Short mmCIF file of C-alpha atoms and ligand atoms in Angstrom, two decimals:
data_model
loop_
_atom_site.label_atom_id
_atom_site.label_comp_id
_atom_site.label_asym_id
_atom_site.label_seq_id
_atom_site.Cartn_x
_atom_site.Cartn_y
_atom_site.Cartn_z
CA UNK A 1049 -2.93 21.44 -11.47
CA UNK A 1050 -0.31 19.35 -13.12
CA UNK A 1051 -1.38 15.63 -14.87
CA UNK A 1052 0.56 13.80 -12.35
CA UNK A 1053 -1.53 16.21 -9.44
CA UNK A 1054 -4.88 14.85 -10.98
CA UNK A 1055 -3.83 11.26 -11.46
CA UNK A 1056 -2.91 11.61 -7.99
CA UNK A 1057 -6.49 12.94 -6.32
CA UNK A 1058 -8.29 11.10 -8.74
CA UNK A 1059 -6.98 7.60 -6.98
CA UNK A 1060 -7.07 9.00 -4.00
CA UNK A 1061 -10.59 11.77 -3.67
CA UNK A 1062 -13.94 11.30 -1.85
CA UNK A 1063 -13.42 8.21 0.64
CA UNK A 1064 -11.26 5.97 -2.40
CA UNK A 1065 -8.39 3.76 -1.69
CA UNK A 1066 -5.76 1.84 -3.09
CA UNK A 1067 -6.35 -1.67 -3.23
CA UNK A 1068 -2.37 -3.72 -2.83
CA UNK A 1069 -2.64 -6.50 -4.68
CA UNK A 1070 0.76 -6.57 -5.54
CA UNK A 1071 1.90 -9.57 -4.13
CA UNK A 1072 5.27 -10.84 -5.38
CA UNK A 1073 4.11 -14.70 -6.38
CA UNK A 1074 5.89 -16.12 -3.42
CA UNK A 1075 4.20 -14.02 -1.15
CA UNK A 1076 1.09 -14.84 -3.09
CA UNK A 1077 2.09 -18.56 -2.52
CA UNK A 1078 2.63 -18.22 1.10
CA UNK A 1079 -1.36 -16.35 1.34
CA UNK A 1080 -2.47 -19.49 -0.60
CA UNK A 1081 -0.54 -22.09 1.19
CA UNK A 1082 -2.27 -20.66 4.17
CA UNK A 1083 -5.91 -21.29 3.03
CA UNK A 1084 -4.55 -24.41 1.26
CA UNK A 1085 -5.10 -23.13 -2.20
CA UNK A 1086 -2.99 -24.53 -5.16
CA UNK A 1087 -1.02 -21.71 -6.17
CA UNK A 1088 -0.50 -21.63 -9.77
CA UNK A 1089 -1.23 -18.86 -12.56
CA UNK A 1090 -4.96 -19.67 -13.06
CA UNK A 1091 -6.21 -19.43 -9.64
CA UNK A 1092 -3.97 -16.49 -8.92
CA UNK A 1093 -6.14 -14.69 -11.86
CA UNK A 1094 -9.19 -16.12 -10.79
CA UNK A 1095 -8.75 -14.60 -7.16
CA UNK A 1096 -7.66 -10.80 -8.64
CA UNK A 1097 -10.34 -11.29 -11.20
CA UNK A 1098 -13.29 -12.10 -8.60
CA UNK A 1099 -11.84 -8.48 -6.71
CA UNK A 1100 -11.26 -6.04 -9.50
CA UNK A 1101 -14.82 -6.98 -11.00
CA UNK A 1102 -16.65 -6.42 -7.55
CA UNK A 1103 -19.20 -3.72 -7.28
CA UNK A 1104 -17.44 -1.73 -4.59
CA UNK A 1105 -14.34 -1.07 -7.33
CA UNK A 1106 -16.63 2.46 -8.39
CA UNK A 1107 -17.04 3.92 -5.55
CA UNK A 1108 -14.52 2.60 -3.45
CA UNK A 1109 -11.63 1.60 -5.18
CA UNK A 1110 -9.34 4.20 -6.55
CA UNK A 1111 -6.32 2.47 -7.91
CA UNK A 1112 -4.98 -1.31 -7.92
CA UNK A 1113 -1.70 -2.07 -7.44
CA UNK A 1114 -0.68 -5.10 -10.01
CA UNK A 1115 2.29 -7.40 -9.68
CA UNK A 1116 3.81 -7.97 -13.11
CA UNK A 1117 2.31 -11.17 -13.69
CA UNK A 1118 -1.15 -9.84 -13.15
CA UNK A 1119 -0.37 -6.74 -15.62
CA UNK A 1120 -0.24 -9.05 -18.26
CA UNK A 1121 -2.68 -11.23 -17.98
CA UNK A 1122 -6.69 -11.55 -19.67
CA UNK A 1123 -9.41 -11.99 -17.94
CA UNK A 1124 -12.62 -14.68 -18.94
CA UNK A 1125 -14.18 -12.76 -21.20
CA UNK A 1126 -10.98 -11.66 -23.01
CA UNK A 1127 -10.41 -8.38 -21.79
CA UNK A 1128 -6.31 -7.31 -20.06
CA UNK A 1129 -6.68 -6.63 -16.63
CA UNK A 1130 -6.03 -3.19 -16.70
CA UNK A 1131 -8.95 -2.79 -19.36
CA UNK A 1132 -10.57 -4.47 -16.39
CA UNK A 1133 -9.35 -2.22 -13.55
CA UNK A 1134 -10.56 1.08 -15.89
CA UNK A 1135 -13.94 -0.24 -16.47
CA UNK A 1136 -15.08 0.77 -13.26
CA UNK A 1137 -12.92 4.10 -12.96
CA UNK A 1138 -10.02 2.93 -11.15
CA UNK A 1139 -6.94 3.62 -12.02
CA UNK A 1140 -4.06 0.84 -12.64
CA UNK A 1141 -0.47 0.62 -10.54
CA UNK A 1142 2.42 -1.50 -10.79
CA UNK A 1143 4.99 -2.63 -8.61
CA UNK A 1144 8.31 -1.92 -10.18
CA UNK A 1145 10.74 -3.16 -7.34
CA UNK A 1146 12.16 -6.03 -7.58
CA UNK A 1147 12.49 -6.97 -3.94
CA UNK A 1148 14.23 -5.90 -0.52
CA UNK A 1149 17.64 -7.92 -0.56
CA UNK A 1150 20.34 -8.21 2.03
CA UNK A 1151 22.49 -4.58 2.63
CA UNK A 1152 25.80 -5.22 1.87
CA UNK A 1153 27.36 -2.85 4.60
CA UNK A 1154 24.74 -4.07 7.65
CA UNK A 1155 23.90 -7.34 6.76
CA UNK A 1156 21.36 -7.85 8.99
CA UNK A 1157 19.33 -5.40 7.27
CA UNK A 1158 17.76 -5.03 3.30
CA UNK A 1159 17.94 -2.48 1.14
CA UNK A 1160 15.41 -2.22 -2.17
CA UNK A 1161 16.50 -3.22 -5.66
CA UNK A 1162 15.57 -2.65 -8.88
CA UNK A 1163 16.89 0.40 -10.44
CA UNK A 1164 18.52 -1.32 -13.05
CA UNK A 1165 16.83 -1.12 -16.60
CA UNK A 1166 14.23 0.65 -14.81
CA UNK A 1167 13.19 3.44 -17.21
CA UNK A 1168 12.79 0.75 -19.98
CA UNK A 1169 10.18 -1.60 -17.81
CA UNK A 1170 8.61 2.04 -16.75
CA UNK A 1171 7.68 2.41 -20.48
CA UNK A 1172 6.62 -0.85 -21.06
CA UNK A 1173 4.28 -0.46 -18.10
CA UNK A 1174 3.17 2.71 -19.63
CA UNK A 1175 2.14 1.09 -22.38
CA UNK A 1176 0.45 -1.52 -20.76
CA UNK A 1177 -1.80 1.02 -19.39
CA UNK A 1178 0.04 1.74 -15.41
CA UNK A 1179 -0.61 5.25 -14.41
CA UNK A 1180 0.75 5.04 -10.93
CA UNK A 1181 3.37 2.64 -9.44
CA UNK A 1182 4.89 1.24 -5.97
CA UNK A 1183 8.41 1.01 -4.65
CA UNK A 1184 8.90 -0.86 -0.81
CA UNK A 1185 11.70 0.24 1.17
CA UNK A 1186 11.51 -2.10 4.60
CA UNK A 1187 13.24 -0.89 8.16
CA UNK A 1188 13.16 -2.82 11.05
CA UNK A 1189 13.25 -1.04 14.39
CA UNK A 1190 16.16 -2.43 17.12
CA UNK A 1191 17.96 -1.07 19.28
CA UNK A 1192 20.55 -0.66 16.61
CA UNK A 1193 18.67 -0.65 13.81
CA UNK A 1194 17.39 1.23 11.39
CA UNK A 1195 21.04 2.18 10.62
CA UNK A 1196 21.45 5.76 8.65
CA UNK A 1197 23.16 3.29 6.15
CA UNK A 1198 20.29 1.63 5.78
CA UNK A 1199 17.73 4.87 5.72
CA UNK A 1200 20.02 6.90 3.67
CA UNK A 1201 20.34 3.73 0.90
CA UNK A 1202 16.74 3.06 0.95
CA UNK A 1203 15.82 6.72 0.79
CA UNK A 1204 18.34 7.58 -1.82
CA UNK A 1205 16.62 4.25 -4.03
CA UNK A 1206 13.19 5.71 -3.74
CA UNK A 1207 13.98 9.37 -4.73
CA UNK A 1208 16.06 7.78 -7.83
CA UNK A 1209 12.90 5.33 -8.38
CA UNK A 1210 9.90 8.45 -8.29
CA UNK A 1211 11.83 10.49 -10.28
CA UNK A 1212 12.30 7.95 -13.45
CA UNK A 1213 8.52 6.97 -13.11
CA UNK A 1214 7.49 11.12 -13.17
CA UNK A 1215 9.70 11.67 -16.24
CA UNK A 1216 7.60 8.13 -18.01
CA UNK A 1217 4.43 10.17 -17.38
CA UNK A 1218 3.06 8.31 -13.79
CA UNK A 1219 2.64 8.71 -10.12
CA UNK A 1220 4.75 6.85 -7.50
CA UNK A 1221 4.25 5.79 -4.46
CA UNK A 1222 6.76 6.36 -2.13
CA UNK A 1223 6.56 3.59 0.76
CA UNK A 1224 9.02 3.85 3.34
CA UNK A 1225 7.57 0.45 5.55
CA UNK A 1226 8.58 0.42 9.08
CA UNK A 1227 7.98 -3.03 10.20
CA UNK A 1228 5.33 -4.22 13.28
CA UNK A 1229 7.95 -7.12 14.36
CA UNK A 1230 10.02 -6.25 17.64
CA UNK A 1231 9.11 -4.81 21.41
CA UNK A 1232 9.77 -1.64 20.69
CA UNK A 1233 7.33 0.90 22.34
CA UNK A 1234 5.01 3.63 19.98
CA UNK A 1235 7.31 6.22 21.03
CA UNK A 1236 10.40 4.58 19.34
CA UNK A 1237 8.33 3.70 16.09
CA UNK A 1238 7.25 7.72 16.19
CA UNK A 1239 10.94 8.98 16.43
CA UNK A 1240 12.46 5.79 14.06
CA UNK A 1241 9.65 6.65 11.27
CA UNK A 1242 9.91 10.33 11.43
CA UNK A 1243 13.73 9.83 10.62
CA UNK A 1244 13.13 7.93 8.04
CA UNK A 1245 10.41 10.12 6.53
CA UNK A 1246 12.65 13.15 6.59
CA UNK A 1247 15.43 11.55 5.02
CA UNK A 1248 13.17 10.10 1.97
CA UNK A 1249 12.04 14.03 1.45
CA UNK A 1250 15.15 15.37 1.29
CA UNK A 1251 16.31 12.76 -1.27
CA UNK A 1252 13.19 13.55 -3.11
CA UNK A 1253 13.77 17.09 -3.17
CA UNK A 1254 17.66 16.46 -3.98
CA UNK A 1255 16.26 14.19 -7.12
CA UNK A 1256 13.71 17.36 -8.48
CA UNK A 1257 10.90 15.21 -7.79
CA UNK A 1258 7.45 16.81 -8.01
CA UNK A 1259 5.65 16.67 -4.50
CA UNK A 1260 2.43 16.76 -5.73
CA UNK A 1261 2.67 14.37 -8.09
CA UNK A 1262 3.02 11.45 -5.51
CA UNK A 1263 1.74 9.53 -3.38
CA UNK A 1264 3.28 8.59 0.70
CA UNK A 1265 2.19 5.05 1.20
CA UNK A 1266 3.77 4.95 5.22
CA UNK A 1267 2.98 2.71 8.13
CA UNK A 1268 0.75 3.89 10.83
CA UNK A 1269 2.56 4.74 14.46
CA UNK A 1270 2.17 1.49 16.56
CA UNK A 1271 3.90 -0.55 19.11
CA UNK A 1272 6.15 -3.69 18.14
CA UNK A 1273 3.60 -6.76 17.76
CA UNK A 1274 5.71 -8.12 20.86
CA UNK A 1275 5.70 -5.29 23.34
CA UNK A 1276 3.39 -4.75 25.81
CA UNK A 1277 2.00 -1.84 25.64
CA UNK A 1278 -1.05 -1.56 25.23
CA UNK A 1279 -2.41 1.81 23.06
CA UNK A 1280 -6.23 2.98 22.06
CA UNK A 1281 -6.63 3.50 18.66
CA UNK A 1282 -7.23 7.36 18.98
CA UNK A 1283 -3.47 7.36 20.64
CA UNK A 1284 -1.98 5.71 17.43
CA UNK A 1285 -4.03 8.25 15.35
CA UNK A 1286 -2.58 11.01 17.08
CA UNK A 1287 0.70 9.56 17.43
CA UNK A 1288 0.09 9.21 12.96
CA UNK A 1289 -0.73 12.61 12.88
CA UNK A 1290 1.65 14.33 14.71
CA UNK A 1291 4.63 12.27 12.53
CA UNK A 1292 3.28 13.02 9.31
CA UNK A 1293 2.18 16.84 10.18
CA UNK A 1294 5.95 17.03 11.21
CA UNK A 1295 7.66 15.61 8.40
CA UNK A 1296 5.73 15.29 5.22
CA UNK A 1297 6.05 18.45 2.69
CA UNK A 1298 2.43 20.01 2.80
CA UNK A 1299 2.48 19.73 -1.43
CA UNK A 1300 2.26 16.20 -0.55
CA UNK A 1301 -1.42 15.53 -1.95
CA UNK A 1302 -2.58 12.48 0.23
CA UNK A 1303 -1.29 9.75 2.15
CA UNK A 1304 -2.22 6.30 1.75
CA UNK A 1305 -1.34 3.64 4.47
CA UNK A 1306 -0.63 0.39 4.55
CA UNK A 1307 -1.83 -2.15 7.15
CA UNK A 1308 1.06 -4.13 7.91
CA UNK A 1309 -0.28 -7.00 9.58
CA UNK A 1310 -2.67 -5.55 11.36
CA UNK A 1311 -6.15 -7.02 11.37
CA UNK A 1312 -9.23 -5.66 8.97
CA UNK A 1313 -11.29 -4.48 11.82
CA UNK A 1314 -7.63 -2.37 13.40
CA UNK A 1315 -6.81 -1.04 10.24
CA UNK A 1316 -10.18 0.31 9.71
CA UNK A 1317 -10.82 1.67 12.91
CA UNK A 1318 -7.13 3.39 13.05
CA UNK A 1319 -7.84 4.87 9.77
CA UNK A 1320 -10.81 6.13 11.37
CA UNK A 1321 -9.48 7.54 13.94
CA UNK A 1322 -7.25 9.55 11.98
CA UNK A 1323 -9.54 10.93 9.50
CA UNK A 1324 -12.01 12.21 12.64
CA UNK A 1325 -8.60 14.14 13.90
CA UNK A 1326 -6.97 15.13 10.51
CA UNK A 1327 -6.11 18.53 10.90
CA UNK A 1328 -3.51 18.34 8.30
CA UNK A 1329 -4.18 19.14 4.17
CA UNK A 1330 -3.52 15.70 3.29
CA UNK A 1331 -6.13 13.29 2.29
CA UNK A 1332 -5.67 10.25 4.57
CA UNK A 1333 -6.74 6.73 3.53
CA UNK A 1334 -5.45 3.32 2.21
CA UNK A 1335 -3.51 1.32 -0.01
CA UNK A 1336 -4.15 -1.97 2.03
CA UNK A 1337 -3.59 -5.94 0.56
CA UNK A 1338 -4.01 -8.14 3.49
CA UNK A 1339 -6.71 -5.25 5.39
CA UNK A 1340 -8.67 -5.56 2.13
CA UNK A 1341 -8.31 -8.84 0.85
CA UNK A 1342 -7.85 -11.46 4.13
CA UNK A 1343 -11.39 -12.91 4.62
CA UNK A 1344 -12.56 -12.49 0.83
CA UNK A 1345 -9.33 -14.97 0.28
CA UNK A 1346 -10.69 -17.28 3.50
CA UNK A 1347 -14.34 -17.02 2.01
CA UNK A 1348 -13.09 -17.79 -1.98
CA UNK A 1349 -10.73 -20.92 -0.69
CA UNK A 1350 -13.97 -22.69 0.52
CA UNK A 1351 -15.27 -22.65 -3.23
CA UNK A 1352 -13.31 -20.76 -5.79
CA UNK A 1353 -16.18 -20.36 -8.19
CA UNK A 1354 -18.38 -18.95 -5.51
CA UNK A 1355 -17.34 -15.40 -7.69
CA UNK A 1356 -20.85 -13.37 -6.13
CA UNK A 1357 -20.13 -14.42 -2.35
CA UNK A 1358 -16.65 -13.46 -2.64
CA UNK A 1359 -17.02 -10.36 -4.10
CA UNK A 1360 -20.25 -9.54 -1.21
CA UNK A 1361 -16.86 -10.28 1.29
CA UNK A 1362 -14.79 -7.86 -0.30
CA UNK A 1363 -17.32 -5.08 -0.85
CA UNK A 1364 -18.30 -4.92 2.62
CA UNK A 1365 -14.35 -4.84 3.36
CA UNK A 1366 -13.80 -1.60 0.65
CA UNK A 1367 -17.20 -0.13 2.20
CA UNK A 1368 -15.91 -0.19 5.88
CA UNK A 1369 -12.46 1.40 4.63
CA UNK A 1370 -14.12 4.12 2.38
CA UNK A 1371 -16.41 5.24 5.33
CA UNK A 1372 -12.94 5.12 7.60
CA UNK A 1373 -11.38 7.09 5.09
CA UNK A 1374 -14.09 9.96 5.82
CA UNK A 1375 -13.94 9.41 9.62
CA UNK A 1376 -17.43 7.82 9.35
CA UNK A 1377 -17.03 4.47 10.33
CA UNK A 1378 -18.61 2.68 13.94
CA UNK A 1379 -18.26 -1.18 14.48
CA UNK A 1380 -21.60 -0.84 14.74
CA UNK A 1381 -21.59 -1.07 10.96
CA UNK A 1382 -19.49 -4.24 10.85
CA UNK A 1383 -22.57 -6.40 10.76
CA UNK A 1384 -24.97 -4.75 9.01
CA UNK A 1385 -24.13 -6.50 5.22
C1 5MM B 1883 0.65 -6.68 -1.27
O1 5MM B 1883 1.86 -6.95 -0.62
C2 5MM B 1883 3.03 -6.19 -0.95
C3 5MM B 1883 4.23 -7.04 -0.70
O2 5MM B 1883 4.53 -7.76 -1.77
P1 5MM B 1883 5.88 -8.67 -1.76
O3 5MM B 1883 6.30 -8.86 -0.33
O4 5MM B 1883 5.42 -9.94 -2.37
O5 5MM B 1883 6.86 -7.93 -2.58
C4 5MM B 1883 3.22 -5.02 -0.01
O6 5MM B 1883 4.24 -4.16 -0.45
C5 5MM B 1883 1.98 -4.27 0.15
O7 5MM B 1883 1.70 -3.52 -1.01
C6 5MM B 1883 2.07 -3.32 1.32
O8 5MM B 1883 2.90 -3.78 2.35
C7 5MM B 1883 0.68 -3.16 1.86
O9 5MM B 1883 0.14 -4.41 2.15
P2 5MM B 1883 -0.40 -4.64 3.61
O10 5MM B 1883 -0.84 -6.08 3.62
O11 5MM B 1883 0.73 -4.35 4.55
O12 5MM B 1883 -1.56 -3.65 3.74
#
């Protein structure tokens, strides 16, 4: 088993997830403007601080994905965040992207940047204490679009991205994120995502990057948020399965999804639904930020030094998903705190 292999299973073994808190701080701003919370650097801590000391980081919590603010900071009692993050046996990620901007060449689309100076901020980050980092690549599904300018750029980004962070010593997460907006039908995500899949392995494999020493971080097969048809969640968990049994290499150690704006209770119960079917080698679970954090952030903007009721919101949250991630989840268990 290579280093990379372990670092790898140990985020993602027995029912743990990735917790995306890896918010850019205008996204972070835009979650806070929501709940009307003053967005500024001190409450942003205090929020992420509140989480990563919560009970349900040990057995629950795998790996936490930081934004670079966050990497940096201290918490209350003086100790760096990631100091924080390995105090429970989680593992600490960064975000090393620096954002989707607009594709010259289809400008309707966005291709991922941040390439540049990349293997210097990779050590830095290393020495910071990162083990594992994220890069976004984001498709939108049209009739037109994706375009295999924008798959092939994106893909070719992410290959060039895991390979730098493998040769610093980490895992990366590869997340190719096919977005909910649009009316296209589950059938069309299935065959758009698949595409896209391929293409990021063979640009992998082109860049001599080491399978097992990664992490996929897709999105789950679903409908557009605006079509109308209606699927059971044991349809999109076959409709998962069958994409990533078709197109993911089996070294591939585990996939962890994102929930991409769907709600807590649908990206636990599609998780679920996947892990009672997996008949794949892959461990299946999460790397969710809005599925994990949504009503600890609704509960903490009613009193932001209520830290114990907070973190009671968040636990039950990392519970449900850890029992989803073994295919041993009911509702039933949604209101039993
Ligand atoms: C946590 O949010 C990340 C997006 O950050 P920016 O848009 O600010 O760059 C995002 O990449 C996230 O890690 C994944 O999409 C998973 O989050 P969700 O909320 O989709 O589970």
């Amino acid at each position: 088993m290579t280093e990379l292999n372990k670092i790898a299973l140990q985020i993602l073994s027995n029912g743990k997830g990735i917790l995306a808190a890896d918010e850019s701080t205008a996204t972070m701003t835009k979650r806070f403007d929501s709940v009307n919370v003053s967005s500024n650097e001190n409450n942003r801590l205090l929020f992420r601080e509140t989480l990563f000391s919560s009970s349900s980081m040990k057995k629950s919590i795998g790996g936490v994905i930081l934004y670079d603010e966050t990497i940096r900071q201290k918490t209350s009692t003086g100790k760096t965040i990631p100091e924080l993050i390995n105090s429970s046996g989680s593992l600490t990620g960064i975000k090393v992207d620096t954002g989707a901007k607009i594709l010259a060449g289809s400008k309707e689309e966005k291709v991922t940047e941040g390439l540049d100076g990349l293997r210097e901020r990779l050590k830095d980050y290393y020495n910071l204490g990162a083990r594992f980092t994220k890069w976004r690549g984001v498709f939108s599904i049209t009739n037109k679009y994706p375009s295999n300018l924008s798959i092939s750029t994106n893909a070719h980004a992410l290959a060039r991205y895991a390979a730098l962070v493998q040769e610093a010593g980490m895992v990366p997460i590869i997340e190719p994120e096919v977005l909910m907006d649009g009316d296209h039908s589950s059938r069309d995500c299935l065959h758009k995502t698949s595409i896209i899949i391929r293409k990021c392995y063979e640009e992998l494999e082109l860049n001599n990057v080491s399978l097992e020493g990664t992490i996929l971080k897709p999105n789950m097969i679903l409908p557009g948020v605006n079509s109308l048809e209606k699927i059971s969640n044991e349809e999109i968990a076959e409709l998962t399965l069958e994409c990533l049994r078709n197109n993911v290499p089996s070294s591939v150690p585990g996939i962890a999804f994102l929930s991409g704006g769907q709600t807590e209770i649908e990206a636990t119960a599609n998780l679920n639904e996947i892990n009672i079917r997996n008949n794949t080698d892959f461990i299946m679970t999460y790397s969710y930020g809005r599925a994990l954090q949504q009503s600890a952030l609704k509960f903490w903007s009613q009193d932001v030094n209520n830290i114990n009721g907070t973190q009671e919101i968040f636990d039950h949250r990392a519970k449900m998903c850890t029992l989803a991630a073994q295919g041993k989840w009911s509702e039933s268990l949604e209101n039993k705190k």
